[in-house]
Short mmCIF file of C-alpha atoms in Angstrom, two decimals:
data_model
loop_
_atom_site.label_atom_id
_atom_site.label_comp_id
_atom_site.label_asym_id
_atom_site.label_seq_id
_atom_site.Cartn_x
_atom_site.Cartn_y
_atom_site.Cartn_z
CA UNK S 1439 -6.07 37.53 -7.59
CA UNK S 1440 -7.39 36.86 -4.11
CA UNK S 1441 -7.16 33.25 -2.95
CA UNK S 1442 -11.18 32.53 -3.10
CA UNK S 1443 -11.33 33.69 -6.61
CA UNK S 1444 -8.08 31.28 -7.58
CA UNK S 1445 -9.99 28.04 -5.53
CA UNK S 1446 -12.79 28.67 -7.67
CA UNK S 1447 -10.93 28.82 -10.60
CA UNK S 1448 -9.52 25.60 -10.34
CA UNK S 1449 -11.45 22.84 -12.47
CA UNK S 1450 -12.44 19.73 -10.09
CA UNK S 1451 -14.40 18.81 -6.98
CA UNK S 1452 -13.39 21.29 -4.49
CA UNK S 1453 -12.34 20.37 -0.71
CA UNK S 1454 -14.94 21.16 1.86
CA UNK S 1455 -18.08 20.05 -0.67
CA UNK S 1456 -20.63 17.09 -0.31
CA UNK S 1457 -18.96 15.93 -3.51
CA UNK S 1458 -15.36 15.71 -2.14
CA UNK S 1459 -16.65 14.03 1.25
CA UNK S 1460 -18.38 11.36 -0.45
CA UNK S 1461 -15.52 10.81 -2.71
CA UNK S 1462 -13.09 10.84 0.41
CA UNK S 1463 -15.07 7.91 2.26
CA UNK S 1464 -15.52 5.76 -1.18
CA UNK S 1465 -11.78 5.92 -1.50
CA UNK S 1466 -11.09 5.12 2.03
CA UNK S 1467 -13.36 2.05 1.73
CA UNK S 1468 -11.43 1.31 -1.20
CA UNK S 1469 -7.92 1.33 0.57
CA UNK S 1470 -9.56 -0.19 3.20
CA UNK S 1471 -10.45 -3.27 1.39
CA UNK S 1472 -7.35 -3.37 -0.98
CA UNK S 1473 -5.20 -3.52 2.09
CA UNK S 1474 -7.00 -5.83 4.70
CA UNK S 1475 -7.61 -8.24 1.56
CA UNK S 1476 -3.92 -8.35 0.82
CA UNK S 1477 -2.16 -8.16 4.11
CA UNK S 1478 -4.59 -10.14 6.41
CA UNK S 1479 -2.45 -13.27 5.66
CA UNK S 1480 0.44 -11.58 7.04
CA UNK S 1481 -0.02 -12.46 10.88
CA UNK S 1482 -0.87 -15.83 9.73
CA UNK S 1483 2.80 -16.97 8.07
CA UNK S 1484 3.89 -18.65 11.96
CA UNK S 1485 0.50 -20.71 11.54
CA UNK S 1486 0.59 -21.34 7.93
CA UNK S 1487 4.76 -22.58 8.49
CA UNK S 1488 3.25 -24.92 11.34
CA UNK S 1489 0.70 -26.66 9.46
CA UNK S 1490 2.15 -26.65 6.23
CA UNK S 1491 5.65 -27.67 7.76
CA UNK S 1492 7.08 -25.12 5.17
CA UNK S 1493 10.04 -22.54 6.56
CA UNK S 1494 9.36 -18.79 7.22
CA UNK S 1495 10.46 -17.71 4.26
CA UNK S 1496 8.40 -19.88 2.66
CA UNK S 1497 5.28 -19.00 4.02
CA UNK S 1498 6.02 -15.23 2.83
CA UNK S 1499 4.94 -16.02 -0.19
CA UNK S 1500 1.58 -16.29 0.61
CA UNK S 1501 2.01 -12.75 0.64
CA UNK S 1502 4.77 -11.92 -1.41
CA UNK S 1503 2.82 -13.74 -4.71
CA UNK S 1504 -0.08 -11.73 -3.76
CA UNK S 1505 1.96 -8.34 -4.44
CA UNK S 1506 4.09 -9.93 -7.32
CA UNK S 1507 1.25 -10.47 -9.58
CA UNK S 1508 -0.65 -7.13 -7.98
CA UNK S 1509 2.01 -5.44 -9.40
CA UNK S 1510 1.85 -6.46 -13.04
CA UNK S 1511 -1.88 -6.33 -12.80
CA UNK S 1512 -1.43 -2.93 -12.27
CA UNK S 1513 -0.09 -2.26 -15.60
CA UNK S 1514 -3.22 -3.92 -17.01
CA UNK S 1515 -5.75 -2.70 -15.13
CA UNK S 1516 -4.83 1.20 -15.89
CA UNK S 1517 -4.92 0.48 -19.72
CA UNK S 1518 -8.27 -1.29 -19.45
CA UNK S 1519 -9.43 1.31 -16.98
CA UNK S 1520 -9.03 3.86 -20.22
CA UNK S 1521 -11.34 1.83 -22.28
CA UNK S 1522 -13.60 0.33 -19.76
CA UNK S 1523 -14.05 3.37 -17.09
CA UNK S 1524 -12.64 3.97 -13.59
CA UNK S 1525 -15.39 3.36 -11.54
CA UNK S 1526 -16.66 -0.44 -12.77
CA UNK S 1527 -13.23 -1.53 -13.10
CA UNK S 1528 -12.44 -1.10 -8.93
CA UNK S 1529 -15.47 -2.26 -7.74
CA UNK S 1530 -15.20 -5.40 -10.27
CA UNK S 1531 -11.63 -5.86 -8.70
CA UNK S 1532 -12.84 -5.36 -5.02
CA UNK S 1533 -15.68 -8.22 -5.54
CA UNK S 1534 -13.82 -10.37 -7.25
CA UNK S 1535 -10.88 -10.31 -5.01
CA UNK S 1536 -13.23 -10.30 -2.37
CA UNK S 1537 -14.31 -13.57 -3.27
CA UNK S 1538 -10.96 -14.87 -4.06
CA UNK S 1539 -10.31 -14.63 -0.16
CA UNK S 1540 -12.81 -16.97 0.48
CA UNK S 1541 -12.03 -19.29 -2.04
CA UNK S 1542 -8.25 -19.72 -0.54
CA UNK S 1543 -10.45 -20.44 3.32
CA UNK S 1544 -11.35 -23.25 0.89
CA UNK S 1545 -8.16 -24.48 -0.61
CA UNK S 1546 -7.13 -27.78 0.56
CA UNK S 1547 -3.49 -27.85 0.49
CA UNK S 1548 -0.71 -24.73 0.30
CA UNK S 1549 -0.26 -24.82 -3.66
CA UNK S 1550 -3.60 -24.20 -4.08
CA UNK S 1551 -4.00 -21.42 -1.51
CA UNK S 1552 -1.11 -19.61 -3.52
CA UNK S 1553 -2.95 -20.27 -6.42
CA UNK S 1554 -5.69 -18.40 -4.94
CA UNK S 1555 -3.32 -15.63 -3.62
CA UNK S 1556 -2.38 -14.75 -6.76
CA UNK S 1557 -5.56 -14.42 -8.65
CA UNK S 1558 -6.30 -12.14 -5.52
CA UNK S 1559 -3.27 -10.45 -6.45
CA UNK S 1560 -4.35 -10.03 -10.28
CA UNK S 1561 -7.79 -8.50 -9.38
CA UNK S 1562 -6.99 -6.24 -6.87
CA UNK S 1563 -4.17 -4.75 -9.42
CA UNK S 1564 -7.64 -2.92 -10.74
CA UNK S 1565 -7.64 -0.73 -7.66
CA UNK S 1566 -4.94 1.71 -6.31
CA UNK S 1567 -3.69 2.84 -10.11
CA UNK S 1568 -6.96 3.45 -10.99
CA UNK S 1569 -7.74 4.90 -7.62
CA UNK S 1570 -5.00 7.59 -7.98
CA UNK S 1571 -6.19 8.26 -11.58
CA UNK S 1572 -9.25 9.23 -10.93
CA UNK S 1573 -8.80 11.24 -8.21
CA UNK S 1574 -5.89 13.11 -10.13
CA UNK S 1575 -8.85 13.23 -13.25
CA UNK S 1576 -11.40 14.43 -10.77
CA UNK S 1577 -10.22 16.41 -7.56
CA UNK S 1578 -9.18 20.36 -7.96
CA UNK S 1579 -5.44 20.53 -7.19
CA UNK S 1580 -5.70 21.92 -3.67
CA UNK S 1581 -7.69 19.13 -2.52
CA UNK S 1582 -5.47 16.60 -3.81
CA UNK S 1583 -2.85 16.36 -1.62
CA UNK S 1584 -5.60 15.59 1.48
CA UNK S 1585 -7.69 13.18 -0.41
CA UNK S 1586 -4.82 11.42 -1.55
CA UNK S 1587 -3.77 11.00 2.11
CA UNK S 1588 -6.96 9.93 2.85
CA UNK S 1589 -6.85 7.42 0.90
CA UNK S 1590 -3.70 6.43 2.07
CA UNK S 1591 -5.22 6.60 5.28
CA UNK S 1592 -7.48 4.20 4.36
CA UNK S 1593 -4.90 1.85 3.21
CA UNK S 1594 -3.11 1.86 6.40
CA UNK S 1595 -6.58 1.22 8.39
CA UNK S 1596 -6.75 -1.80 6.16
CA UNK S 1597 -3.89 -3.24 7.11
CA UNK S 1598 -4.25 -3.07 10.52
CA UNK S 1599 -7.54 -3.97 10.81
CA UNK S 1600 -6.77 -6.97 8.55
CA UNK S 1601 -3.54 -7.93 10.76
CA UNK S 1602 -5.42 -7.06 13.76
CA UNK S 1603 -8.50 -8.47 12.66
CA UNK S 1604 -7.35 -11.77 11.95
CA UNK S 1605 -5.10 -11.76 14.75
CA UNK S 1606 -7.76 -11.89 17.45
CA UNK S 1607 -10.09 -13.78 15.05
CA UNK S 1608 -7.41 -16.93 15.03
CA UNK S 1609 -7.80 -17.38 18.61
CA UNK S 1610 -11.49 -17.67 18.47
CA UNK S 1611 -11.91 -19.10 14.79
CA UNK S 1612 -9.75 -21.44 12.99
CA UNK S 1613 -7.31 -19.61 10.32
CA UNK S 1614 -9.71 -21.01 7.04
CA UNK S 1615 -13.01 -19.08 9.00
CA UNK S 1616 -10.92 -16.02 9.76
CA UNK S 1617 -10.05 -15.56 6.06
CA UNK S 1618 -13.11 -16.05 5.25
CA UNK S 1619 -14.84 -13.70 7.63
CA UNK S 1620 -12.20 -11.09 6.10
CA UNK S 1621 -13.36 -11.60 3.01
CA UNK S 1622 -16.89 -11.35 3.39
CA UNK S 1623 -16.16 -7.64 5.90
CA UNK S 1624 -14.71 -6.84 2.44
CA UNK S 1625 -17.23 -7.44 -0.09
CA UNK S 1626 -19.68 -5.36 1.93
CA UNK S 1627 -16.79 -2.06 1.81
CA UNK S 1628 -16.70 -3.02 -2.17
CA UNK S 1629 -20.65 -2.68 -2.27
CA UNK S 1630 -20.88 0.19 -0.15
CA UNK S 1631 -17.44 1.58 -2.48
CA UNK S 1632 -19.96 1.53 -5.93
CA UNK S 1633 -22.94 3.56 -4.41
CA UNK S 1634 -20.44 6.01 -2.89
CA UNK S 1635 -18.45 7.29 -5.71
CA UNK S 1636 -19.50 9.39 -8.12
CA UNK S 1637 -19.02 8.41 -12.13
CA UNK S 1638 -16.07 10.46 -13.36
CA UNK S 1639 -16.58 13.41 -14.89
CA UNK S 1640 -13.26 14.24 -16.75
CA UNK S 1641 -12.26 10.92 -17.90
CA UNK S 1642 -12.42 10.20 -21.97
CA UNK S 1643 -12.85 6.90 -22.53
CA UNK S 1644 -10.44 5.27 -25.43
CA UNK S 1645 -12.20 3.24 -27.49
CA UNK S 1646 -10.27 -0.25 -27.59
CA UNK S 1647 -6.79 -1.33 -26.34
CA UNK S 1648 -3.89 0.66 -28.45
CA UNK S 1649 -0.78 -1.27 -26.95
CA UNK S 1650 1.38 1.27 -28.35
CA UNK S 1651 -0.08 4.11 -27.16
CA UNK S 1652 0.48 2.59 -23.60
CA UNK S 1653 4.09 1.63 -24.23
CA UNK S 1654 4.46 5.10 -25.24
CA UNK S 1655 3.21 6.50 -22.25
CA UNK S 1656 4.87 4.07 -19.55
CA UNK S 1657 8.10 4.85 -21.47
CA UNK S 1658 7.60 8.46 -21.43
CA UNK S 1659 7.08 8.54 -17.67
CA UNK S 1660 10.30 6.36 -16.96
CA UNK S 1661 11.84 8.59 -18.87
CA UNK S 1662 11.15 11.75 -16.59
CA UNK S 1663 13.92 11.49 -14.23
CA UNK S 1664 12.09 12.91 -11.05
CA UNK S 1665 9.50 10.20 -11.17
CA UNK S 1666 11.98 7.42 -11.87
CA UNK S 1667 13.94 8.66 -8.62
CA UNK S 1668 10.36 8.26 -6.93
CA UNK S 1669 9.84 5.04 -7.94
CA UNK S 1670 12.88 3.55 -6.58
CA UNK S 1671 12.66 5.17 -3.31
CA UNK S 1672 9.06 4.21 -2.80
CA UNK S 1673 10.46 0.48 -3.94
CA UNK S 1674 12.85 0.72 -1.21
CA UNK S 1675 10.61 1.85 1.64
CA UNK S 1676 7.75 0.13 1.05
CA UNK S 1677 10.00 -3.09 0.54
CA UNK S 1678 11.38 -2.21 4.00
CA UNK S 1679 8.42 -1.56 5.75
CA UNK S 1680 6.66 -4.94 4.68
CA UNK S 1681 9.79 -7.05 5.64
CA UNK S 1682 9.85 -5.68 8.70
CA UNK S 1683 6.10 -6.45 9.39
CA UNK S 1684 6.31 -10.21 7.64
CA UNK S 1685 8.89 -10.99 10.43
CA UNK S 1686 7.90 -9.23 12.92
CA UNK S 1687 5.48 -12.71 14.07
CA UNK S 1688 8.40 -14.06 14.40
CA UNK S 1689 10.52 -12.39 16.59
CA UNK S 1690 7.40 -11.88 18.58
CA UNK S 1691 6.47 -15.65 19.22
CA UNK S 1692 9.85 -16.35 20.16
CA UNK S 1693 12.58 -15.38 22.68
CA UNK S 1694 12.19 -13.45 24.45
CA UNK S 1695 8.75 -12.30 24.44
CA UNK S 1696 6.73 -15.27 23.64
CA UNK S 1697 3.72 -13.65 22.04
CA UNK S 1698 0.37 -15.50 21.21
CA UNK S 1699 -0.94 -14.86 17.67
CA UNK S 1700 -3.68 -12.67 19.33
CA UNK S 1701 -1.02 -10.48 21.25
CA UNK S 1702 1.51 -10.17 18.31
CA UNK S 1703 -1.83 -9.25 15.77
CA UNK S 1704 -2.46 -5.91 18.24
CA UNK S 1705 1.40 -4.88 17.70
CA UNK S 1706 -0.54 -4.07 14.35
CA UNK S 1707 -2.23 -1.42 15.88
CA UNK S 1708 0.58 0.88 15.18
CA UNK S 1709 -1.16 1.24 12.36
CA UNK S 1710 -3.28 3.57 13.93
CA UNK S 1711 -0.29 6.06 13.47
CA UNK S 1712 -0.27 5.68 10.01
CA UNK S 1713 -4.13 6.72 9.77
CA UNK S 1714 -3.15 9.86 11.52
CA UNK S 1715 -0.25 10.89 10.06
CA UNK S 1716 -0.89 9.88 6.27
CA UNK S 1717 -3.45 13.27 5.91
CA UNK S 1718 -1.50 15.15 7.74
CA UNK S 1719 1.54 14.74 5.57
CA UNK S 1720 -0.50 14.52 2.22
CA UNK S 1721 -1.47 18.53 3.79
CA UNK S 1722 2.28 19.45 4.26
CA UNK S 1723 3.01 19.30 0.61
CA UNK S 1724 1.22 22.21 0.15
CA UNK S 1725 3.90 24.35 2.48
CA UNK S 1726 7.22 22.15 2.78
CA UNK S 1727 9.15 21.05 -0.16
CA UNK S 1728 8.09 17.25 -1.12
CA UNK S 1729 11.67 16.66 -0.81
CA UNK S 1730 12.26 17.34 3.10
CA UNK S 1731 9.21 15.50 4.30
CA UNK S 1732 10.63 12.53 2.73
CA UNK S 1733 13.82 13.08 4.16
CA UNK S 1734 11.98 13.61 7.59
CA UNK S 1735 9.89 10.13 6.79
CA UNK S 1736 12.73 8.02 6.02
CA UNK S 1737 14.64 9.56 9.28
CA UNK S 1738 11.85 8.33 11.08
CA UNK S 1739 11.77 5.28 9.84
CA UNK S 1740 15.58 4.66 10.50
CA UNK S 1741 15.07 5.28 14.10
CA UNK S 1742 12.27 2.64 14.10
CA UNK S 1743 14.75 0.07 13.05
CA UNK S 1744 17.64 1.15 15.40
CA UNK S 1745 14.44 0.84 18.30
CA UNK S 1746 13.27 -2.77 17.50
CA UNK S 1747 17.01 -4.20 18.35
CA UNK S 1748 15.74 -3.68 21.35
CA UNK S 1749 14.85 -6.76 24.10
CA UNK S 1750 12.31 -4.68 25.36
CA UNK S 1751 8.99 -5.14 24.64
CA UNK S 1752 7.89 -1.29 25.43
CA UNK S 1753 11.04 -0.25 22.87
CA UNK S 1754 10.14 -2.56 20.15
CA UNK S 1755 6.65 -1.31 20.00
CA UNK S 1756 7.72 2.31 19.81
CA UNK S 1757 10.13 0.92 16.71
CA UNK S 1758 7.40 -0.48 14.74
CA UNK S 1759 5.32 2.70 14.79
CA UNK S 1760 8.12 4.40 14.13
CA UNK S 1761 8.13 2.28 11.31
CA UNK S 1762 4.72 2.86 10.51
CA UNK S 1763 4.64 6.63 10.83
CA UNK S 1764 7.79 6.83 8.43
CA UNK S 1765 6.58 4.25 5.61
CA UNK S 1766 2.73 6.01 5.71
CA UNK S 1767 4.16 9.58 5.44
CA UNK S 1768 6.53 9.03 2.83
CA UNK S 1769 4.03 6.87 0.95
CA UNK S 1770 1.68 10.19 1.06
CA UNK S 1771 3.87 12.69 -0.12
CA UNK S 1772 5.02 10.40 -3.01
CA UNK S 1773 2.20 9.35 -4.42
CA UNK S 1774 0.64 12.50 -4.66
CA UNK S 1775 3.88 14.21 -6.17
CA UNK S 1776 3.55 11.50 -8.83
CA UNK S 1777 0.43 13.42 -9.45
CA UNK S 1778 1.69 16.19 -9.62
CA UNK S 1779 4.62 16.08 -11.64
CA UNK S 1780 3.09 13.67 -14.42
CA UNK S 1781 1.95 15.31 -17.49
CA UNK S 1782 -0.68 13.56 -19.51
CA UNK S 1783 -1.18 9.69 -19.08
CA UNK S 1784 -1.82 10.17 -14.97
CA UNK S 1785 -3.14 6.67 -14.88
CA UNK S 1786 -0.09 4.95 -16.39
CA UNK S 1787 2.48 7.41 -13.96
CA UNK S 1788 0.60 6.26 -11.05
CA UNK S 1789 0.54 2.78 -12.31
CA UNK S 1790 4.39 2.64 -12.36
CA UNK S 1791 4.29 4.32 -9.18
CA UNK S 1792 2.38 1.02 -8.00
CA UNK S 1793 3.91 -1.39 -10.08
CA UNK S 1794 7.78 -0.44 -8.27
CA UNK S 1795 5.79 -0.36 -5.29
CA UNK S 1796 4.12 -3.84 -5.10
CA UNK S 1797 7.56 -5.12 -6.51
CA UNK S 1798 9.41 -3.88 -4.03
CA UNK S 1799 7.61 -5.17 -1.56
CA UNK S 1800 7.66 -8.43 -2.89
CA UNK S 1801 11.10 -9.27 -3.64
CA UNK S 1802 12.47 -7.09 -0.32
CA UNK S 1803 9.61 -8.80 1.78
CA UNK S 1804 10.14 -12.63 0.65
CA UNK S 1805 14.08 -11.99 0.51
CA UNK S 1806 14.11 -10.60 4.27
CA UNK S 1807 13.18 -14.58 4.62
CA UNK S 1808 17.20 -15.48 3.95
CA UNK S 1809 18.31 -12.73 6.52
CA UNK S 1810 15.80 -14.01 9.18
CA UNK S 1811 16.56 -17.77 8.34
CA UNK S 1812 20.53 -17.38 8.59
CA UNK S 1813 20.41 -13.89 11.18
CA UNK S 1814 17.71 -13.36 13.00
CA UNK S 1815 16.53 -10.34 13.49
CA UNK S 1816 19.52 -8.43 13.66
CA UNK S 1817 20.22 -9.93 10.00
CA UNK S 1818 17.15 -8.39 8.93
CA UNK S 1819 17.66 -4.80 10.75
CA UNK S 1820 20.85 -4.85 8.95
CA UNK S 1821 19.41 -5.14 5.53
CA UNK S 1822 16.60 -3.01 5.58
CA UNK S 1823 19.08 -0.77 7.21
CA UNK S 1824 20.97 -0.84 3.89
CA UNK S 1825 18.22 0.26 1.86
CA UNK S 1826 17.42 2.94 4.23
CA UNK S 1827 20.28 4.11 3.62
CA UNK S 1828 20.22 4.13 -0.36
CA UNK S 1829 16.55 5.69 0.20
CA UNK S 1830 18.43 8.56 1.81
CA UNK S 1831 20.30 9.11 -1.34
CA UNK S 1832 17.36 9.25 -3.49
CA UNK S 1833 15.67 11.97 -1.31
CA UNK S 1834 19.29 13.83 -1.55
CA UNK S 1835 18.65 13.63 -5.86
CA UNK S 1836 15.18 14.60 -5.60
CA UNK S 1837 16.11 17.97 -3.39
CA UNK S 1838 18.53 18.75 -6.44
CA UNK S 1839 15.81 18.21 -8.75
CA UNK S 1840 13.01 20.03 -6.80
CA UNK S 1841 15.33 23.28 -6.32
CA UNK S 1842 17.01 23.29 -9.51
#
């Protein structure tokens, strides 16, 4: 069989059609807003410790709730997405959330601002499962590994562009307008998201909420000991990579570089490097073993940390996109090996994908607070350094697994 007749064999929207472009844009709006929704607050934890006279770690949790409550939502949202549909149920989420951000420009003292946070968190929990569903449900299987890193692509543009974003909007806008700006940029993506995407065309609805078939099928996937390994590294790295970034305002304000928030919120354009390099490792899976390239990302990403011990501005920079480019191309290859490897029940595999995800990031991100607060940074280098470490020794278990 030649390799045109197997492509057009393969059931889905094929790569290289109208179809698949307009589905690759409507997901990278959708990462987009996810990501600058929940992650524009992160350059703004210095000014929310100053005003609030809260500590650092403290002021993570503007962030850290956010993701806590994302991550159970996530569990929700991809058994209502089997009764209610894929593509009502994210742009719901994206509005509503988009909203949210504007309410907490509103709220009048820090309790209620987390308040908001985390019903921000809870709606946009009815986005990235459901994202990966349907494109698992709806692109052919040689297309999937480049639309998922698109995706992630659009994730990582997201977050810059929301830590960027409100960076250089702070110095020209009080923090309450810049949230709010943020989340009306956002509302437009969701709006723009709807018209884009196509209905799906290989999803079966399931007529009402069967608790136990969901059970079931969350317990069947944890029980698959490839994508439990997966879980728990993707925990680990993408707690890593957001404790790194929550304190990275930090070190930057202070000795020695005394950064303004403006100057700090373009260190987030290392981003940039996670754009790039998230498609380009979503295409590797289809010639490297899934198993290397995450050995490859989290060797990267060690080297970023060893880089940002440095005093030198230049060095430190390098570090974090280091950082970046390690965290963005694991984060590709795993997701879309979660895809992969699932069989039946995609949407509650990629769910737990998300939910160890968003947890991880959490806990790691708000607990890097205790390191920085009795550390420094060299406290917090030497914990996410730990991890790294135990990440290592998940991508040695999944190279058993993959060549067994």
């Amino acid at each position: 069989m030649t390799t045109s007749t197997a492509t057009k064999a393969e059931p889905g929207v094929q790569s290289g059609t109208t179809l698949y472009r307009r589905i690759s844009v409507a997901m990278f709006f959708a990462g987009f807003a996810t990501f600058s929704l929940l992650y524009c607050v992160q350059p703004l934890l210095p000014s929310f410790a100053n005003h609030y006279h809260i500590t650092p770690a403290n002021s993570s949790l503007a962030l850290s709730i956010s993701t806590g409550f994302l991550a159970f939502s996530i569990l929700l949202s991809s058994a209502f997405s089997e009764a209610l549909g894929r593509r009502g149920l994210m742009t719901a989420s994206m509005i509503g959330a988009s909203i949210l951000n504007i309410v907490a420009a509103l709220a009048t003292s820090w309790h209620w601002l987390l308040v908001a946070r985390a019903l921000e968190g809870i709606l946009l929990g009815g986005v990235p499962a459901v994202a990966m569903a349907y494109l698992a449900e709806e692109i052919a299987p040689r297309g999937f590994g480049k639309i998922m890193g698109l995706y992630v692509g659009g994730t990582a543009f997201g977050g810059m562009m929301g830590r960027v974003g409100m960076g250089s909007l702070i110095e020209w806008f009080n923090w309450q307008w810049a949230l709010a700006i943020i989340g009306i940029i956002d509302l437009i993506a969701a709006i723009a998201f709807y018209f884009l995407l196509p209905p799906s065309k290989n999803f079966v609805a399931v007529h009402g909420i069967n608790i136990h078939h969901h059970i079931r099928a969350w317990v069947g996937h944890i029980g698959s000991i490839r994508l439990l390994y997966i879980y728990l590294f993707i925990a680990l790295v993408f707690g890593d990579f957001v404790a790194i970034l929550n304190y990275t305002g930090f070190r930057m304000s202070g000795a020695p570089f005394f950064l303004s928030p403006t100057e700090v919120g373009f260190i987030f354009l290392s981003y940039v490097s996670g754009i790039i390099v998230s498609p380009i490792a979503g295409n590797l899976t289809n010639k490297y073993h899934r198993s290397s390239l995450l050995f490859i990302s989290v060797a990267i990403l060690a080297l970023g940390l060893v880089l940002t011990l440095t005093n030198s501005l230049f060095w430190f920079i390098v570090g974090i996109i280091c950082v970046t480019i390690g965290f963005f191309s694991a984060h590709a290859v795993a997701s879309s090996w979660v895809g992969r490897i699932a069989v039946g029940a995609k949407g509650h595999a990629t769910a737990l994908y998300l939910l160890f995800y968003y947890m991880g990031s959490s806990f790691i991100g708000a607990f890097g607070g205790w390191f920085w607060f009795h550390g420094g940074w060299d406290m917090v280098i030497a914990f996410t350094g730990t991890l790294v470490i135990i990440a290592f020794g998940f991508c040695y278990l999944l190279r058993r697994r993959e060549l067994a």
